[in-house]
Short mmCIF file of C-alpha atoms and ligand atoms in Angstrom, two decimals:
data_model
loop_
_atom_site.label_atom_id
_atom_site.label_comp_id
_atom_site.label_asym_id
_atom_site.label_seq_id
_atom_site.Cartn_x
_atom_site.Cartn_y
_atom_site.Cartn_z
CA MET A 628 71.84 93.27 100.12
CA ARG A 629 70.21 92.72 103.52
CA TYR A 630 72.05 92.53 106.79
CA ARG A 631 71.02 90.34 109.66
CA LEU A 632 70.60 92.88 112.39
CA ALA A 633 71.88 92.21 115.86
CA ARG A 634 69.38 92.25 118.67
CA ASN A 635 68.79 95.81 119.74
CA ARG A 636 69.47 95.86 123.43
CA ARG A 637 70.48 99.46 123.83
CA SER A 638 68.94 100.90 126.97
CA LYS A 639 68.65 104.59 127.75
CA LEU A 640 71.62 104.11 130.05
CA ARG A 641 73.79 102.83 127.22
CA CYS A 642 72.70 105.72 125.01
CA ALA A 643 73.84 108.13 127.70
CA GLY A 644 77.13 106.23 127.89
CA LEU A 645 77.61 106.47 124.15
CA LEU A 646 76.87 110.17 124.19
CA LEU A 647 79.41 110.73 126.95
CA THR A 648 82.05 108.75 125.05
CA LEU A 649 81.35 110.79 121.90
CA LEU A 650 81.75 114.01 123.88
CA LEU A 651 85.05 112.77 125.30
CA LEU A 652 86.12 111.76 121.80
CA GLY A 653 85.33 115.24 120.54
CA ALA A 654 87.50 116.69 123.29
CA ARG A 655 90.35 114.33 122.51
CA ALA A 656 90.16 114.71 118.74
CA GLU A 657 91.64 118.21 119.18
CA ARG A 658 94.79 116.61 120.49
CA VAL A 659 95.42 114.26 117.58
CA GLU A 660 99.03 114.77 116.60
CA ALA A 661 99.01 115.67 112.93
CA TRP A 662 100.38 118.68 111.09
CA GLY A 663 97.06 120.41 110.51
CA PRO A 664 97.49 121.91 107.05
CA HIS A 665 98.60 118.91 104.89
CA ALA A 666 95.75 119.46 102.43
CA GLU A 667 96.26 123.23 102.15
CA ILE A 668 100.04 122.86 101.67
CA THR A 669 99.58 120.32 98.86
CA LYS A 670 96.90 122.50 97.26
CA ALA A 671 99.13 125.57 97.39
CA ALA A 672 102.00 123.61 95.79
CA LEU A 673 99.77 122.25 93.00
CA ALA A 674 98.54 125.77 92.22
CA VAL A 675 102.01 127.02 91.22
CA LEU A 676 103.20 124.12 89.02
CA PRO A 677 104.48 125.71 85.81
CA GLU A 678 103.30 122.86 83.56
CA ARG A 679 100.12 122.02 85.41
CA ALA A 680 98.07 121.75 82.20
CA ARG A 681 100.48 119.13 80.83
CA TRP A 682 100.36 117.04 84.02
CA GLU A 683 96.57 117.30 84.00
CA GLU A 684 96.52 115.98 80.46
CA LEU A 685 98.82 113.06 81.31
CA LEU A 686 97.36 112.13 84.71
CA GLY A 687 93.82 113.47 84.60
CA GLU A 688 92.66 116.49 86.57
CA GLU A 689 90.80 114.30 89.04
CA ASN A 690 93.90 112.27 89.92
CA LEU A 691 96.05 115.36 90.24
CA THR A 692 93.53 117.03 92.56
CA ALA A 693 93.26 113.81 94.57
CA LEU A 694 96.89 114.37 95.66
CA ILE A 695 95.42 116.78 98.20
CA ALA A 696 93.63 113.86 99.89
CA TYR A 697 96.49 111.39 99.33
CA SER A 698 98.88 113.69 101.21
CA TRP A 699 97.21 112.32 104.39
CA LEU A 700 98.02 108.67 103.59
CA PRO A 701 100.68 107.97 106.26
CA ASP A 702 98.34 109.34 108.95
CA GLN A 703 95.82 106.74 107.77
CA GLN A 704 98.12 103.76 108.29
CA GLY A 705 96.24 100.47 108.47
CA GLU A 706 93.01 102.14 107.36
CA ASP A 707 90.57 100.83 104.84
CA LEU A 708 89.88 103.76 102.49
CA GLY A 709 87.13 102.13 100.45
CA SER A 710 88.60 101.16 97.09
CA PHE A 711 92.07 100.66 98.59
CA TYR A 712 93.93 100.32 101.87
CA ALA A 713 96.37 103.05 102.90
CA ASP A 714 98.92 100.25 103.37
CA ASP A 715 98.69 99.30 99.66
CA TYR A 716 100.83 102.40 99.03
CA LEU A 717 102.46 102.95 102.41
CA LEU A 718 104.13 99.55 102.77
CA ILE A 719 106.53 98.89 99.90
CA PRO A 720 109.36 96.36 99.59
CA ALA A 721 111.94 99.17 100.00
CA HIS A 722 110.15 100.34 103.17
CA PRO A 723 108.09 97.43 104.52
CA ARG A 724 107.32 99.12 107.85
CA TYR A 725 105.33 102.21 108.76
CA PRO A 726 107.53 105.27 108.27
CA PRO A 727 108.36 107.61 111.17
CA HIS A 728 106.82 111.10 110.78
CA GLY A 729 109.34 113.23 112.64
CA MET A 730 113.02 113.88 113.07
CA PRO A 731 115.35 112.17 113.20
CA GLY A 732 113.75 109.04 111.66
CA VAL A 733 111.78 110.67 108.86
CA ARG A 734 114.94 111.84 107.07
CA ALA A 735 115.88 108.26 106.19
CA THR A 736 112.52 107.56 104.51
CA TYR A 737 112.82 109.94 101.52
CA PRO A 738 114.93 107.74 99.18
CA ALA A 739 112.60 104.71 99.25
CA TYR A 740 109.41 106.73 98.71
CA PHE A 741 111.03 109.10 96.18
CA ARG A 742 112.21 106.23 93.95
CA ARG A 743 108.89 104.41 94.38
CA ALA A 744 106.98 107.55 93.36
CA LEU A 745 109.03 107.94 90.16
CA GLN A 746 108.56 104.24 89.41
CA ALA A 747 104.79 104.62 89.82
CA LEU A 748 104.66 107.56 87.40
CA ARG A 749 106.63 105.56 84.83
CA THR A 750 105.02 102.13 85.15
CA GLU A 751 101.53 102.45 86.63
CA THR A 752 98.17 103.94 85.72
CA PRO A 753 97.54 107.59 86.73
CA VAL A 754 95.21 106.61 89.59
CA ASN A 755 97.83 104.32 91.13
CA ALA A 756 100.71 106.72 90.44
CA CYS A 757 98.98 109.60 92.22
CA ARG A 758 98.11 107.48 95.25
CA GLN A 759 101.74 106.34 95.40
CA LEU A 760 102.87 109.97 95.65
CA GLY A 761 100.86 110.40 98.86
CA PRO A 762 103.38 108.94 101.34
CA LEU A 763 106.30 111.03 100.04
CA ILE A 764 104.32 114.29 100.01
CA HIS A 765 103.14 113.64 103.56
CA LEU A 766 106.58 112.81 104.93
CA VAL A 767 108.10 115.90 103.30
CA GLU A 768 105.33 118.06 104.78
CA ASP A 769 105.64 116.47 108.21
CA SER A 770 109.39 117.14 108.20
CA GLY A 771 108.60 120.84 107.90
CA ALA A 772 106.08 120.86 110.76
CA PRO A 773 107.83 122.71 113.62
CA PRO A 774 107.29 120.06 116.36
CA HIS A 775 108.30 117.27 113.94
CA ALA A 776 111.47 119.09 112.87
CA ARG A 777 112.56 119.69 116.47
CA PRO A 778 112.48 116.31 118.27
CA ASN A 779 110.81 116.02 121.69
CA THR A 780 109.06 119.37 121.42
CA PRO A 781 106.28 119.82 124.00
CA HIS A 782 102.94 121.47 123.07
CA HIS A 783 103.00 119.36 119.91
CA SER A 784 99.35 119.86 119.03
CA GLU A 785 99.33 123.66 119.39
CA LEU A 786 102.54 123.90 117.37
CA GLU A 787 101.01 122.17 114.39
CA ASN A 788 97.44 123.41 114.57
CA TRP A 789 97.59 127.07 115.62
CA ILE A 790 97.70 128.17 112.05
CA ARG A 791 95.38 130.01 109.68
CA THR A 792 95.08 127.48 106.90
CA ASP A 793 93.27 129.96 104.63
CA ALA A 794 96.47 132.02 104.49
CA ILE A 795 98.51 129.20 102.93
CA THR A 796 99.29 130.35 99.42
CA ILE A 797 102.59 130.69 97.57
CA ALA A 798 101.27 132.50 94.49
CA GLY A 799 104.17 133.75 92.40
CA TYR A 800 106.60 131.07 93.58
CA ARG A 801 108.50 129.42 90.72
CA PRO A 802 109.23 125.77 91.52
CA ARG A 803 112.79 124.59 90.92
CA LEU A 804 113.83 121.37 89.23
CA LEU A 805 115.83 119.44 91.81
CA GLY A 806 117.86 117.49 89.23
CA ARG A 807 117.99 116.08 85.73
CA THR A 808 118.45 112.47 86.84
CA ASP A 809 116.85 110.47 89.65
CA ASP A 810 120.09 110.38 91.66
CA GLU A 811 120.82 114.07 91.20
CA ALA A 812 117.26 114.97 92.19
CA LEU A 813 117.35 112.75 95.28
CA THR A 814 120.62 114.28 96.48
CA ALA A 815 119.19 117.76 95.97
CA LEU A 816 115.97 116.77 97.76
CA GLN A 817 117.96 115.61 100.80
CA ARG A 818 119.74 118.99 100.91
CA ARG A 819 116.46 120.89 100.40
CA MET A 820 114.93 118.85 103.24
CA ASP A 821 117.84 119.62 105.58
CA ARG A 822 117.21 123.33 105.03
CA LEU A 823 113.44 122.90 105.51
CA ILE A 824 113.97 120.98 108.76
CA ALA A 825 116.35 123.66 110.10
CA PHE A 826 113.85 126.36 109.06
CA ALA A 827 110.96 124.61 110.82
CA ALA A 828 112.98 123.75 113.96
CA GLU A 829 113.86 127.42 114.29
CA ARG A 830 110.09 128.29 114.14
CA ALA A 831 109.50 125.72 116.89
CA GLU A 832 112.14 127.47 119.05
CA ARG A 833 110.47 130.84 118.50
CA ALA A 834 106.91 129.62 119.04
CA LEU A 835 107.58 127.39 122.04
CA PRO A 836 107.86 130.16 124.70
CA LEU A 837 104.64 131.68 123.33
CA VAL A 838 102.57 128.48 123.52
CA SER A 839 104.02 127.61 126.94
CA ALA A 840 103.02 131.00 128.42
CA PRO A 841 100.34 130.83 131.17
CA LYS A 842 97.80 132.51 128.86
CA PRO A 843 99.11 131.82 125.35
CA ASN A 844 98.05 134.23 122.63
CA ARG A 845 97.23 132.20 119.54
CA ALA A 846 97.45 135.27 117.30
CA GLN A 847 101.17 135.62 118.13
CA VAL A 848 101.87 131.99 117.23
CA GLU A 849 99.96 131.83 113.93
CA PRO A 850 102.35 133.91 111.80
CA ILE A 851 105.34 131.84 112.94
CA LEU A 852 103.69 128.55 112.02
CA LEU A 853 102.50 130.06 108.75
CA GLU A 854 106.15 130.69 107.76
CA ALA A 855 106.84 126.97 108.21
CA ALA A 856 103.76 125.95 106.22
CA LEU A 857 104.68 128.28 103.35
CA GLU A 858 108.24 126.94 103.20
CA CYS A 859 106.76 123.41 103.21
CA ALA A 860 104.54 124.35 100.27
CA ARG A 861 107.57 125.67 98.33
CA VAL A 862 109.44 122.41 98.91
CA VAL A 863 106.41 120.33 97.89
CA ALA A 864 106.10 122.47 94.74
CA ASP A 865 109.77 121.77 93.91
CA LEU A 866 109.21 118.10 94.64
CA LEU A 867 106.09 117.73 92.46
CA HIS A 868 107.65 119.73 89.62
CA THR A 869 110.66 117.40 89.75
CA LEU A 870 108.67 114.16 90.09
CA PHE A 871 106.42 114.99 87.14
CA THR A 872 109.27 116.30 84.97
CA LEU A 873 111.37 113.17 85.50
CA GLY A 874 108.59 110.60 85.98
CA LEU A 875 106.41 111.66 83.04
CA ALA A 876 109.27 112.18 80.56
CA PRO A 877 109.24 109.78 77.57
CA GLN A 878 110.98 106.52 78.49
CA PRO A 879 113.02 104.08 76.40
CA GLU A 880 110.67 101.39 75.15
CA GLY A 881 109.94 98.85 77.89
CA ALA A 882 107.71 95.83 78.34
CA SER A 883 104.04 95.97 79.34
CA LEU A 884 101.85 93.61 81.33
CA SER A 885 98.04 93.71 81.43
CA GLY A 886 95.31 91.51 82.72
CA THR A 887 92.29 90.96 84.89
CA VAL A 888 91.75 89.54 88.34
CA THR A 889 88.52 87.70 89.06
CA ALA A 890 87.95 87.16 92.76
CA ALA A 891 85.37 86.32 95.40
CA GLU A 892 83.11 89.03 96.78
CA ILE A 893 84.22 90.95 99.87
CA PRO A 894 80.91 91.33 101.71
CA LEU A 895 80.04 95.01 102.39
CA ARG A 896 83.46 96.10 100.97
CA ASN A 897 83.37 94.87 97.39
CA ASP A 898 84.93 97.98 95.82
CA HIS A 899 88.45 97.03 96.91
CA GLY A 900 91.29 96.55 94.43
CA ALA A 901 93.55 93.50 94.09
CA ARG A 902 97.30 93.63 94.59
CA ILE A 903 99.61 92.65 91.73
CA VAL A 904 103.24 92.02 92.65
CA LEU A 905 106.20 91.08 90.43
CA LEU A 906 107.82 88.88 93.05
CA GLY A 907 111.34 89.72 94.13
CA THR A 908 111.19 93.20 92.53
CA GLU A 909 109.93 96.66 93.49
CA PHE A 910 107.32 96.46 90.72
CA GLY A 911 103.66 96.08 91.47
CA THR A 912 100.33 97.84 91.30
CA LEU A 913 96.68 97.61 92.26
CA ALA A 914 94.07 96.16 89.93
CA VAL A 915 91.05 98.45 90.12
CA THR A 916 87.40 97.49 89.78
CA ALA A 917 86.60 96.79 86.13
CA GLU A 918 83.69 98.41 84.32
CA GLU A 919 82.09 95.05 83.61
CA MET A 920 81.54 93.05 86.75
CA PRO A 921 80.72 89.34 86.81
CA ALA A 922 77.29 88.22 88.07
CA ALA A 923 78.89 87.04 91.32
CA GLY A 924 82.17 88.07 92.93
CA TRP A 925 84.42 90.81 91.58
CA ARG A 926 86.63 91.64 88.63
CA GLY A 927 89.46 94.13 88.33
CA ALA A 928 91.91 95.19 85.65
CA TYR A 929 95.57 96.16 85.89
CA HIS A 930 98.24 97.54 83.61
CA LEU A 931 102.00 97.99 84.01
CA ARG A 932 104.28 99.54 81.40
CA ASN A 933 107.92 100.53 80.95
CA LEU A 934 109.02 97.39 82.76
CA PRO A 935 112.53 96.01 82.27
CA GLU A 936 112.65 92.94 80.06
CA GLY A 937 112.91 89.70 81.95
CA THR A 938 111.16 86.68 83.38
CA TYR A 939 108.88 87.30 86.33
CA ARG A 940 106.56 85.43 88.65
CA VAL A 941 103.46 87.49 89.33
CA LEU A 942 101.40 87.36 92.51
CA ALA A 943 97.75 88.40 92.68
CA TYR A 944 95.92 88.85 95.96
CA ARG A 945 92.64 90.30 97.13
CA THR A 946 91.03 90.23 100.57
CA GLY A 947 88.45 87.42 100.78
CA SER A 948 90.31 85.33 98.18
CA ARG A 949 93.37 83.13 98.23
CA PRO A 950 96.57 84.47 96.67
CA GLN A 951 97.89 83.01 93.45
CA VAL A 952 101.35 83.08 91.84
CA SER A 953 101.66 82.77 88.06
CA ASP A 954 104.03 80.51 86.16
CA PRO A 955 107.15 82.42 85.08
CA ILE A 956 106.27 84.90 82.34
CA THR A 957 108.81 86.52 80.01
CA LEU A 958 108.29 90.18 79.18
CA VAL A 959 109.72 91.65 75.98
CA ALA A 960 110.28 95.34 75.21
CA GLY A 961 107.65 96.80 72.90
CA LYS A 962 105.17 94.00 73.65
CA THR A 963 102.23 93.72 76.05
CA ALA A 964 101.91 90.36 77.78
CA HIS A 965 98.49 89.34 79.14
CA LEU A 966 98.00 87.55 82.40
CA ASP A 967 94.57 86.91 83.94
CA PHE A 968 93.97 85.52 87.41
CA THR A 969 91.00 83.74 88.95
CA LEU A 970 91.39 83.65 92.71
CA PRO A 971 89.51 81.04 94.76
CA SER A 972 87.52 82.19 97.77
CA THR A 973 88.84 81.96 101.32
CA GLU A 974 87.45 79.25 103.57
CA PRO A 975 85.08 80.35 105.06
CA ALA A 976 84.02 82.71 102.26
CA GLY A 977 83.80 86.46 102.88
CA ASN A 978 86.77 86.62 105.26
CA LEU A 979 87.72 90.27 105.89
CA VAL A 980 91.09 89.49 107.50
CA GLU A 981 94.05 90.19 105.23
CA ASN A 982 96.51 87.34 104.81
CA PRO A 983 94.43 85.21 107.22
CA ASP A 984 96.41 82.01 106.65
CA VAL A 985 99.88 83.61 106.67
CA THR A 986 100.67 82.58 103.08
CA LEU A 987 101.76 86.06 101.96
CA SER A 988 105.15 87.57 102.72
CA TYR A 989 106.16 89.50 99.63
CA LEU A 990 107.10 92.73 101.40
CA GLN A 991 109.79 91.29 103.62
CA GLU A 992 111.31 87.83 103.50
CA GLY A 993 109.98 85.70 106.36
CA ALA A 994 107.63 88.38 107.77
CA PRO A 995 103.88 87.83 107.24
CA ASP A 996 102.39 90.71 105.23
CA ARG A 997 99.81 92.87 107.02
CA TRP A 998 100.62 91.42 110.44
CA ARG A 999 102.77 93.16 113.06
CA ARG A 1000 104.58 91.90 116.13
CA VAL A 1001 103.52 94.06 119.07
CA GLN A 1002 103.63 93.97 122.88
CA VAL A 1003 100.26 94.06 124.64
CA GLY A 1004 100.38 94.08 128.44
CA GLY A 1005 103.89 92.58 128.39
CA LYS A 1006 102.80 89.75 126.08
CA ARG A 1007 104.06 89.09 122.56
CA VAL A 1008 101.19 89.36 120.15
CA TRP A 1009 100.71 89.20 116.38
CA GLN A 1010 98.30 91.94 115.32
CA SER A 1011 96.44 91.83 112.00
CA ALA A 1012 95.66 94.86 109.87
CA PRO A 1013 92.33 96.36 110.97
CA ALA A 1014 89.29 95.45 108.89
CA ARG A 1015 86.45 97.93 108.71
CA VAL A 1016 83.20 96.79 110.32
CA LYS A 1017 79.61 97.99 110.23
CA SER A 1018 77.57 98.49 113.37
CA GLY A 1019 74.45 96.39 113.71
CA VAL A 1020 75.86 93.57 111.56
CA SER A 1021 76.72 90.29 113.25
CA TYR A 1022 80.22 88.93 112.58
CA ARG A 1023 81.50 85.34 112.80
CA LEU A 1024 84.90 85.36 114.51
CA GLY A 1025 86.92 82.18 114.21
CA ALA A 1026 90.25 80.44 114.17
CA ALA A 1027 91.82 77.08 113.41
CA LEU A 1028 95.08 76.75 115.31
CA LYS A 1029 98.27 74.80 114.82
CA ASP A 1030 99.47 75.46 118.36
CA PRO A 1031 96.80 74.89 121.05
CA ALA A 1032 98.72 77.23 123.39
CA ALA A 1033 98.12 80.22 121.09
CA ARG A 1034 95.28 82.54 122.17
CA VAL A 1035 93.14 84.35 119.62
CA HIS A 1036 91.31 87.59 120.39
CA PHE A 1037 89.26 89.93 118.23
CA ARG A 1038 89.56 93.59 119.13
CA PHE A 1039 86.74 95.89 118.03
CA LEU A 1040 87.64 99.56 118.21
CA LEU A 1041 87.17 103.02 116.86
CA ARG A 1042 90.12 104.15 114.73
CA VAL A 1043 90.67 107.78 113.82
CA MET A 1044 94.01 108.98 112.41
CA LYS A 1045 96.19 106.26 113.94
CA ARG A 1046 94.41 106.63 117.31
CA GLU A 1047 92.30 103.89 118.83
CA TRP A 1048 89.49 104.12 121.33
CA ASN A 1049 86.76 102.14 122.98
CA ALA A 1050 88.15 98.64 122.42
CA THR A 1051 85.99 95.58 123.06
CA LEU A 1052 87.82 92.26 123.21
CA VAL A 1053 86.17 89.00 122.13
CA SER A 1054 88.33 85.95 122.93
CA LEU A 1055 88.09 82.41 121.63
CA PRO A 1056 88.25 79.59 124.22
CA PRO A 1057 91.83 78.45 124.91
CA GLY A 1058 93.39 75.05 124.33
CA GLU A 1059 91.62 74.06 121.09
CA THR A 1060 93.12 73.34 117.70
CA ALA A 1061 89.76 72.41 116.16
CA PRO A 1062 88.06 75.37 114.48
CA ALA A 1063 86.35 77.57 117.08
CA GLU A 1064 83.97 80.40 116.44
CA LYS A 1065 82.09 83.18 118.24
CA ARG A 1066 79.68 85.88 117.11
CA PHE A 1067 79.72 89.58 117.86
CA ALA A 1068 77.82 92.63 116.64
CA PRO A 1069 79.83 95.87 116.89
CA ASN A 1070 78.15 99.10 118.01
CA ILE A 1071 78.43 102.56 116.45
CA LEU A 1072 81.69 103.23 118.31
CA HIS A 1073 83.45 100.35 116.59
CA SER A 1074 84.84 101.15 113.16
CA ALA A 1075 87.27 98.27 112.77
CA VAL A 1076 88.31 94.87 114.06
CA GLN A 1077 91.82 93.52 114.56
CA VAL A 1078 92.80 89.95 115.21
CA LEU A 1079 95.34 89.43 117.99
CA VAL A 1080 97.23 86.14 118.23
CA GLU A 1081 99.04 85.70 121.53
CA THR A 1082 102.05 83.45 120.97
CA ASP A 1083 105.85 83.39 121.18
CA LYS A 1084 106.03 81.38 117.95
CA PRO A 1085 106.21 82.58 114.36
CA LEU A 1086 102.62 83.29 113.28
CA ALA A 1087 102.62 80.50 110.67
CA GLU A 1088 103.41 77.95 113.41
CA ALA A 1089 100.67 79.25 115.71
CA ILE A 1090 97.64 79.47 113.41
CA ASP A 1091 96.30 77.63 110.43
CA ARG A 1092 93.93 80.51 109.68
CA VAL A 1093 91.66 83.08 111.32
CA TRP A 1094 88.48 84.69 110.06
CA VAL A 1095 86.06 87.57 110.47
CA VAL A 1096 82.97 87.10 108.31
CA PRO A 1097 79.95 89.43 108.30
CA GLU A 1098 76.66 87.58 108.33
CA VAL A 1099 74.97 88.97 105.27
CA GLU A 1100 72.19 87.29 103.37
ZN1 ZN B 1186 102.08 112.53 109.85
#
């Protein structure tokens, strides 16, 4: 595929500016607020699972190892991760908003993500099930990060990064089963978490005077934070042992649903999955790219099993295509029903904005999926999920409005771990309901674009649709 390149107007001066920004970024990246050792904690927990070989056989070694990467998922909120969006697993009907990462809010998030993780192990394919474990693992680990466990702790970054990650190992630890039923295990998890949070908050108390000293000695802080990381790893080991034991146990015979989704191409991002949702239930999954692709567009396959018998309406959606809802389908225990979807392209084709015409709201009744209400400069704004962009490619940015008073802006920015930098705003002319369009070519400091709709009205009353389309030939 060839890209129409934007005119290269970079002067030496701009290059110097870019370099300076990159240097500043490097300096600021140190201060990103994230418990440093997520990956090492998950890895240490996986290493002590007593039945690891069995889980590898049932889930695949690759998927099990990928839990190390998936344990970052909530820190990647809104991000496009190639074959899926972090939000495909982070936003669920039982928790349709981004979860808080610290005390006190994080404590209330465990039940929704715990039950969703068990459901994924029982009903979805291994690749989907393992991704769906990511949010819970992350939130459990964050709860045991000293500055997350003790609210409003200063020196946040030092208290979660002054740690020797190579020392995180819990060899010899024997994970405990938290319960024999889902409810029993969840109650025990809550208690285990309360102890972990108290343990980590106490480490924050001990480490705080050391990091606040005029010349803090990192070597004195490291062993204290290591204690918290090791306790985190023990809890994650208990959690994984319990999830796999309960979630991968043989189930009473349920109903299965399989099918394909054929959809339009997403230019430059055609490896993405398609969402499958059993409307009005917690059940759903992601169709992943099929081995045999059509000559044009995209095809994916999905499979759900162990579903309760019943009659369902099934929604299929993929970026760049219009959503479709099936006729009611009745699922019977012991049988696999087949349901294929062919999704028509968005208008214009190749639109990277998710839910660009506000037709989807399956996560929360009345709230448009993948849009958030935010305040920008004292104004009420609807903000779309960010779409990844490529520098040097020209993008068509457009909108057709229902309310001529609504303003539409396109915000190009660099996103790293929930942080945003270097925003460039492209605004459409005000006062038009007829489709309006502009063009913009992002530079190397723009990784994503977000659509902002300035309006006091519900989004569906303000816009007919918006679009961001890369100009590819
Ligand atoms: Zn976090």
